[in-house]
Amino acid sequence: MLFRSLVRRWARLKAQLDSPLLRFLLVGGFGELLYLGLYSLFWHLSGQRAPLAIAIAGSLSLLANTVMHARVSFRVAFRPALLLRYGLVQLVCLVLSVALGALLQRLGLHGLLIGVLSGLAWSLISFLLSRRAFQGPSLRPPPAARSEEHTSE
């Protein structure tokens, strides 16, 4: 009875981890931690020059996130074109989040709440756009390769 319960729990956990949204959020969380760690390192190494630390940490994190989202979140092969697509997705998310933040500030919401809401909006928009960008027609394997993947499992 205990064994069956453990097997069922494992199956549920495995099914939950198979969600692209959950994988996306986990990779995003890892990316944020990576960025903060790199920012701190380069902030100290650069003599506390924030713009330089942001540029280096942000660039390295963007590259790492692109590879991780390709391989983990969306399970596609990394290709250099993804870096451009992902960069454009994040630029769109930035613009929309800044606009949302400005609107919420005009409405008189507390600054912390604005940060949380704009961050959530950024994550949702990023997931939807990234899913499309990472699974675009030019990035999918040819039909023969896809059918081989499914028959080999």
Coordinates of N, CA and C in Angstrom, one line a residue:
M1 N 0.8 -1.2 0.0 CA 0.0 0.0 0.0 C 0.9 1.3 0.0
L2 N 1.9 1.3 0.8 CA 2.8 2.4 0.9 C 3.6 2.6 -0.4
F3 N 4.0 1.4 -1.0 CA 4.7 1.4 -2.3 C 3.8 2.0 -3.4
R4 N 2.5 1.6 -3.4 CA 1.6 2.1 -4.5 C 1.4 3.6 -4.3
S5 N 1.3 4.1 -3.1 CA 1.2 5.5 -2.8 C 2.4 6.3 -3.3
L6 N 3.6 5.8 -3.0 CA 4.8 6.4 -3.5 C 4.9 6.4 -5.0
V7 N 4.5 5.4 -5.6 CA 4.5 5.3 -7.1 C 3.6 6.3 -7.7
R8 N 2.4 6.4 -7.1 CA 1.4 7.4 -7.6 C 1.9 8.8 -7.4
R9 N 2.5 9.1 -6.2 CA 3.0 10.4 -6.0 C 4.2 10.8 -7.0
W10 N 5.0 9.8 -7.2 CA 6.1 10.0 -8.2 C 5.5 10.3 -9.6
A11 N 4.5 9.6 -10.0 CA 3.9 9.7 -11.3 C 3.3 11.1 -11.4
R12 N 2.7 11.6 -10.3 CA 2.1 13.0 -10.3 C 3.2 14.0 -10.4
L13 N 4.2 13.8 -9.6 CA 5.4 14.8 -9.7 C 6.0 14.8 -11.0
K14 N 6.2 13.6 -11.6 CA 6.8 13.6 -13.0 C 5.9 14.3 -14.0
A15 N 4.6 14.1 -13.9 CA 3.7 14.7 -14.8 C 3.7 16.3 -14.7
Q16 N 3.8 16.7 -13.4 CA 3.9 18.2 -13.2 C 5.2 18.7 -13.7
L17 N 6.3 18.0 -13.6 CA 7.6 18.5 -14.1 C 7.6 18.4 -15.6
D18 N 6.7 17.7 -16.2 CA 6.6 17.7 -17.7 C 6.0 18.9 -18.3
S19 N 5.5 19.8 -17.5 CA 4.8 21.0 -17.9 C 5.8 22.0 -18.4
P20 N 5.7 22.5 -19.7 CA 6.6 23.5 -20.2 C 6.6 24.8 -19.4
L21 N 5.4 25.1 -18.8 CA 5.4 26.3 -18.0 C 6.2 26.2 -16.8
L22 N 6.1 25.1 -16.1 CA 6.9 24.8 -14.9 C 8.4 24.8 -15.2
R23 N 8.7 24.1 -16.3 CA 10.2 24.1 -16.6 C 10.6 25.5 -17.0
F24 N 9.8 26.3 -17.7 CA 10.1 27.7 -18.0 C 10.4 28.5 -16.7
L25 N 9.5 28.4 -15.8 CA 9.6 29.1 -14.5 C 10.9 28.7 -13.7
L26 N 11.2 27.4 -13.7 CA 12.4 26.9 -13.0 C 13.7 27.5 -13.7
V27 N 13.7 27.4 -15.0 CA 14.8 28.0 -15.8 C 14.9 29.5 -15.5
G28 N 13.8 30.2 -15.5 CA 13.8 31.6 -15.3 C 14.3 31.9 -13.9
G29 N 13.9 31.1 -12.9 CA 14.4 31.4 -11.5 C 15.9 31.1 -11.4
F30 N 16.4 30.1 -12.1 CA 17.8 29.8 -12.1 C 18.5 31.0 -12.8
G31 N 17.9 31.5 -13.9 CA 18.5 32.6 -14.6 C 18.6 33.9 -13.8
E32 N 17.6 34.1 -13.0 CA 17.7 35.3 -12.1 C 18.8 35.1 -11.0
L33 N 18.9 33.9 -10.5 CA 19.9 33.7 -9.5 C 21.3 33.8 -10.1
L34 N 21.5 33.3 -11.3 CA 22.7 33.4 -12.1 C 23.0 34.9 -12.3
Y35 N 22.0 35.7 -12.8 CA 22.3 37.1 -13.0 C 22.7 37.8 -11.8
L36 N 22.0 37.6 -10.7 CA 22.4 38.3 -9.4 C 23.8 37.9 -8.9
G37 N 24.1 36.6 -9.1 CA 25.5 36.2 -8.7 C 26.5 36.8 -9.6
L38 N 26.3 36.8 -10.9 CA 27.3 37.4 -11.8 C 27.3 39.0 -11.6
Y39 N 26.2 39.6 -11.4 CA 26.2 41.0 -11.2 C 27.0 41.4 -10.0
S40 N 26.8 40.6 -8.9 CA 27.6 40.9 -7.7 C 29.1 40.7 -7.9
L41 N 29.4 39.7 -8.6 CA 30.8 39.4 -8.9 C 31.4 40.6 -9.7
F42 N 30.8 40.9 -10.9 CA 31.3 41.9 -11.7 C 31.2 43.3 -11.2
W43 N 30.3 43.5 -10.3 CA 30.2 44.8 -9.6 C 31.4 45.0 -8.7
H44 N 31.8 44.0 -8.0 CA 33.0 44.1 -7.2 C 34.3 44.2 -8.1
L45 N 34.3 43.3 -9.1 CA 35.5 43.3 -10.0 C 35.7 44.6 -10.8
S46 N 34.6 45.3 -11.1 CA 34.6 46.5 -11.9 C 34.8 47.8 -11.1
G47 N 35.0 47.6 -9.8 CA 35.2 48.8 -8.9 C 33.8 49.5 -8.7
Q48 N 32.8 48.7 -8.6 CA 31.4 49.1 -8.3 C 30.8 50.0 -9.4
R49 N 31.1 49.6 -10.6 CA 30.5 50.3 -11.8 C 29.3 49.5 -12.2
A50 N 28.1 49.9 -11.7 CA 26.9 49.2 -12.0 C 26.6 48.9 -13.5
P51 N 26.7 50.0 -14.3 CA 26.4 49.7 -15.8 C 27.2 48.6 -16.4
L52 N 28.5 48.6 -16.1 CA 29.4 47.6 -16.6 C 29.0 46.2 -16.1
A53 N 28.7 46.1 -14.8 CA 28.3 44.9 -14.2 C 27.0 44.4 -14.8
I54 N 26.1 45.3 -15.0 CA 24.8 44.9 -15.6 C 25.0 44.4 -17.0
A55 N 25.8 45.1 -17.8 CA 26.0 44.7 -19.2 C 26.7 43.3 -19.3
I56 N 27.7 43.0 -18.5 CA 28.4 41.7 -18.5 C 27.4 40.6 -18.0
A57 N 26.9 40.9 -16.8 CA 26.0 39.8 -16.1 C 24.8 39.6 -17.0
G58 N 24.2 40.7 -17.5 CA 23.0 40.5 -18.3 C 23.3 39.8 -19.6
S59 N 24.4 40.0 -20.3 CA 24.8 39.3 -21.5 C 25.0 37.9 -21.3
L60 N 25.8 37.5 -20.2 CA 26.0 36.1 -19.9 C 24.8 35.4 -19.5
S61 N 23.9 36.1 -18.8 CA 22.7 35.4 -18.3 C 21.7 35.2 -19.5
L62 N 21.7 36.2 -20.4 CA 20.8 36.1 -21.6 C 21.2 34.9 -22.4
L63 N 22.5 34.7 -22.6 CA 23.1 33.5 -23.3 C 22.7 32.2 -22.6
A64 N 23.0 32.2 -21.3 CA 22.7 31.0 -20.5 C 21.2 30.7 -20.6
N65 N 20.3 31.7 -20.4 CA 18.9 31.5 -20.4 C 18.4 31.0 -21.8
T66 N 19.0 31.5 -22.8 CA 18.6 31.1 -24.2 C 18.9 29.6 -24.3
V67 N 20.1 29.2 -24.0 CA 20.4 27.7 -24.1 C 19.5 26.9 -23.2
M68 N 19.4 27.3 -21.9 CA 18.6 26.5 -21.0 C 17.1 26.4 -21.4
H69 N 16.5 27.6 -21.9 CA 15.1 27.5 -22.3 C 15.0 26.6 -23.6
A70 N 16.0 26.6 -24.4 CA 15.9 25.7 -25.6 C 15.9 24.3 -25.2
R71 N 16.9 23.9 -24.4 CA 17.1 22.5 -24.0 C 16.2 22.0 -23.0
V72 N 15.9 22.8 -21.9 CA 15.1 22.4 -20.8 C 13.6 22.7 -21.0
S73 N 13.3 24.0 -21.1 CA 11.9 24.5 -21.2 C 11.2 23.9 -22.4
F74 N 11.8 24.1 -23.6 CA 11.0 23.8 -24.8 C 11.6 22.5 -25.5
R75 N 12.7 22.0 -25.0 CA 13.3 20.7 -25.5 C 13.5 20.8 -27.0
V76 N 14.2 21.8 -27.4 CA 14.6 21.9 -28.8 C 16.1 22.1 -28.8
A77 N 16.8 21.9 -30.0 CA 18.2 22.1 -30.1 C 18.5 23.6 -30.1
F78 N 19.6 24.0 -29.4 CA 20.0 25.4 -29.4 C 20.6 25.7 -30.8
R79 N 20.1 26.8 -31.3 CA 20.7 27.4 -32.6 C 20.9 28.9 -32.4
P80 N 22.0 29.4 -33.0 CA 22.2 30.8 -32.8 C 21.1 31.8 -33.1
A81 N 20.2 31.4 -34.0 CA 19.0 32.2 -34.3 C 18.1 32.4 -33.1
L82 N 18.2 31.4 -32.2 CA 17.4 31.5 -31.0 C 17.8 32.7 -30.1
L83 N 19.1 33.0 -30.1 CA 19.6 34.1 -29.3 C 19.0 35.4 -29.7
L84 N 18.9 35.6 -31.0 CA 18.3 36.8 -31.5 C 16.8 36.8 -31.2
R85 N 16.1 35.7 -31.4 CA 14.7 35.6 -31.2 C 14.4 35.9 -29.7
Y86 N 15.2 35.2 -28.8 CA 14.9 35.4 -27.4 C 15.2 36.8 -26.9
G87 N 16.3 37.4 -27.5 CA 16.6 38.8 -27.2 C 15.4 39.7 -27.6
L88 N 14.8 39.5 -28.7 CA 13.7 40.3 -29.2 C 12.5 40.1 -28.3
V89 N 12.3 38.8 -27.9 CA 11.2 38.5 -27.0 C 11.3 39.3 -25.7
Q90 N 12.5 39.3 -25.1 CA 12.8 40.0 -23.9 C 12.7 41.5 -24.0
L91 N 13.0 42.1 -25.2 CA 12.8 43.5 -25.5 C 11.4 43.9 -25.5
V92 N 10.5 43.0 -26.1 CA 9.1 43.3 -26.1 C 8.5 43.2 -24.7
C93 N 9.0 42.2 -23.9 CA 8.5 42.1 -22.5 C 8.9 43.3 -21.7
L94 N 10.1 43.8 -21.9 CA 10.6 45.0 -21.2 C 9.7 46.2 -21.5
V95 N 9.4 46.4 -22.8 CA 8.6 47.6 -23.2 C 7.2 47.5 -22.6
L96 N 6.6 46.3 -22.7 CA 5.2 46.1 -22.2 C 5.2 46.2 -20.7
S97 N 6.2 45.7 -20.0 CA 6.3 45.8 -18.5 C 6.5 47.2 -18.1
V98 N 7.3 48.0 -18.8 CA 7.5 49.4 -18.4 C 6.2 50.2 -18.6
A99 N 5.5 49.9 -19.7 CA 4.2 50.6 -20.0 C 3.2 50.2 -18.9
L100 N 3.1 48.9 -18.5 CA 2.2 48.5 -17.5 C 2.6 49.2 -16.1
G101 N 3.9 49.2 -15.8 CA 4.3 49.9 -14.6 C 3.9 51.4 -14.6
A102 N 4.1 52.0 -15.7 CA 3.7 53.5 -15.7 C 2.2 53.6 -15.5
L103 N 1.4 52.7 -16.1 CA -0.1 52.8 -16.0 C -0.5 52.5 -14.5
L104 N 0.1 51.5 -13.9 CA -0.2 51.2 -12.5 C 0.2 52.3 -11.6
Q105 N 1.3 52.9 -11.9 CA 1.8 54.0 -11.0 C 0.8 55.2 -11.1
R106 N 0.3 55.5 -12.3 CA -0.7 56.5 -12.5 C -2.0 56.2 -11.7
L107 N -2.3 54.9 -11.6 CA -3.5 54.5 -10.9 C -3.3 54.6 -9.4
G108 N -2.0 54.8 -9.0 CA -1.7 55.0 -7.5 C -1.4 53.8 -6.8
L109 N -1.0 52.7 -7.4 CA -0.7 51.4 -6.7 C 0.7 51.6 -6.1
H110 N 0.9 50.8 -5.0 CA 2.2 50.9 -4.3 C 3.3 50.3 -5.2
G111 N 4.5 50.9 -5.0 CA 5.6 50.6 -5.8 C 6.0 49.1 -5.8
L112 N 5.9 48.4 -4.7 CA 6.2 47.0 -4.6 C 5.2 46.2 -5.3
L113 N 3.9 46.6 -5.2 CA 2.9 45.8 -5.9 C 3.1 46.0 -7.5
I114 N 3.5 47.2 -7.9 CA 3.7 47.4 -9.3 C 4.9 46.5 -9.8
G115 N 5.9 46.4 -9.0 CA 7.0 45.5 -9.3 C 6.6 44.1 -9.5
V116 N 5.8 43.6 -8.5 CA 5.3 42.2 -8.6 C 4.4 42.0 -9.8
L117 N 3.5 42.9 -10.0 CA 2.5 42.7 -11.1 C 3.2 42.8 -12.5
S118 N 4.2 43.8 -12.6 CA 4.9 43.9 -13.9 C 5.8 42.7 -14.1
G119 N 6.4 42.2 -13.0 CA 7.2 41.0 -13.1 C 6.4 39.7 -13.5
L120 N 5.2 39.6 -13.0 CA 4.3 38.5 -13.4 C 3.9 38.6 -14.8
A121 N 3.6 39.9 -15.2 CA 3.2 40.1 -16.6 C 4.4 39.8 -17.6
W122 N 5.5 40.2 -17.2 CA 6.7 39.9 -18.0 C 6.9 38.4 -18.1
S123 N 6.8 37.7 -17.0 CA 7.0 36.2 -17.1 C 5.9 35.5 -18.0
L124 N 4.7 35.9 -17.9 CA 3.6 35.3 -18.7 C 3.8 35.7 -20.2
I125 N 4.1 36.9 -20.5 CA 4.3 37.3 -21.9 C 5.5 36.6 -22.4
S126 N 6.6 36.6 -21.6 CA 7.8 35.9 -22.0 C 7.6 34.4 -22.3
F127 N 6.8 33.8 -21.5 CA 6.5 32.3 -21.7 C 5.8 32.2 -23.1
L128 N 4.7 33.0 -23.3 CA 3.9 32.8 -24.5 C 4.7 33.1 -25.7
L129 N 5.5 34.2 -25.7 CA 6.3 34.6 -26.9 C 7.5 33.6 -27.1
S130 N 8.1 33.2 -26.0 CA 9.3 32.3 -26.1 C 8.8 31.0 -26.6
R131 N 7.7 30.5 -26.2 CA 7.2 29.2 -26.7 C 7.0 29.2 -28.2
R132 N 6.5 30.3 -28.7 CA 6.3 30.5 -30.1 C 7.7 30.7 -30.8
A133 N 8.6 31.5 -30.2 CA 9.9 31.7 -30.8 C 10.8 30.4 -30.9
F134 N 10.7 29.6 -29.8 CA 11.6 28.5 -29.7 C 11.0 27.3 -30.5
Q135 N 9.7 27.4 -30.8 CA 9.1 26.3 -31.6 C 8.7 26.7 -32.9
G136 N 9.3 27.7 -33.4 CA 8.9 28.2 -34.8 C 9.2 27.2 -35.8
P137 N 8.6 27.3 -37.0 CA 8.8 26.3 -38.0 C 10.2 26.0 -38.4
S138 N 11.1 27.1 -38.4 CA 12.4 26.8 -38.8 C 13.3 26.1 -37.8
L139 N 12.7 25.9 -36.6 CA 13.5 25.3 -35.5 C 13.0 23.9 -35.3
R140 N 11.9 23.5 -35.8 CA 11.4 22.1 -35.6 C 12.2 21.2 -36.5
P141 N 12.5 19.9 -36.0 CA 13.1 19.0 -36.9 C 12.2 18.6 -38.0
P142 N 12.7 18.1 -39.1 CA 11.9 17.6 -40.2 C 10.9 16.5 -39.8
P143 N 9.8 16.4 -40.5 CA 8.8 15.4 -40.0 C 9.4 14.0 -39.8
A144 N 10.3 13.5 -40.7 CA 10.9 12.2 -40.6 C 11.6 12.1 -39.2
A145 N 12.4 13.1 -38.9 CA 13.1 13.1 -37.6 C 12.2 13.1 -36.4
R146 N 11.0 13.8 -36.5 CA 10.1 13.8 -35.4 C 9.5 12.5 -35.2
S147 N 9.1 11.8 -36.3 CA 8.5 10.5 -36.2 C 9.5 9.5 -35.6
E148 N 10.8 9.6 -35.9 CA 11.8 8.7 -35.4 C 11.9 8.9 -33.9
E149 N 11.8 10.2 -33.4 CA 12.0 10.4 -32.0 C 10.8 9.7 -31.2
H150 N 9.6 9.8 -31.8 CA 8.5 9.2 -31.0 C 8.5 7.7 -31.1
T151 N 9.0 7.1 -32.1 CA 9.0 5.6 -32.2 C 10.2 5.0 -31.4
S152 N 11.2 5.8 -31.1 CA 12.3 5.3 -30.3 C 12.1 5.3 -28.8
E153 N 11.0 5.9 -28.4 CA 10.8 6.0 -26.9 C 10.1 4.7 -26.4

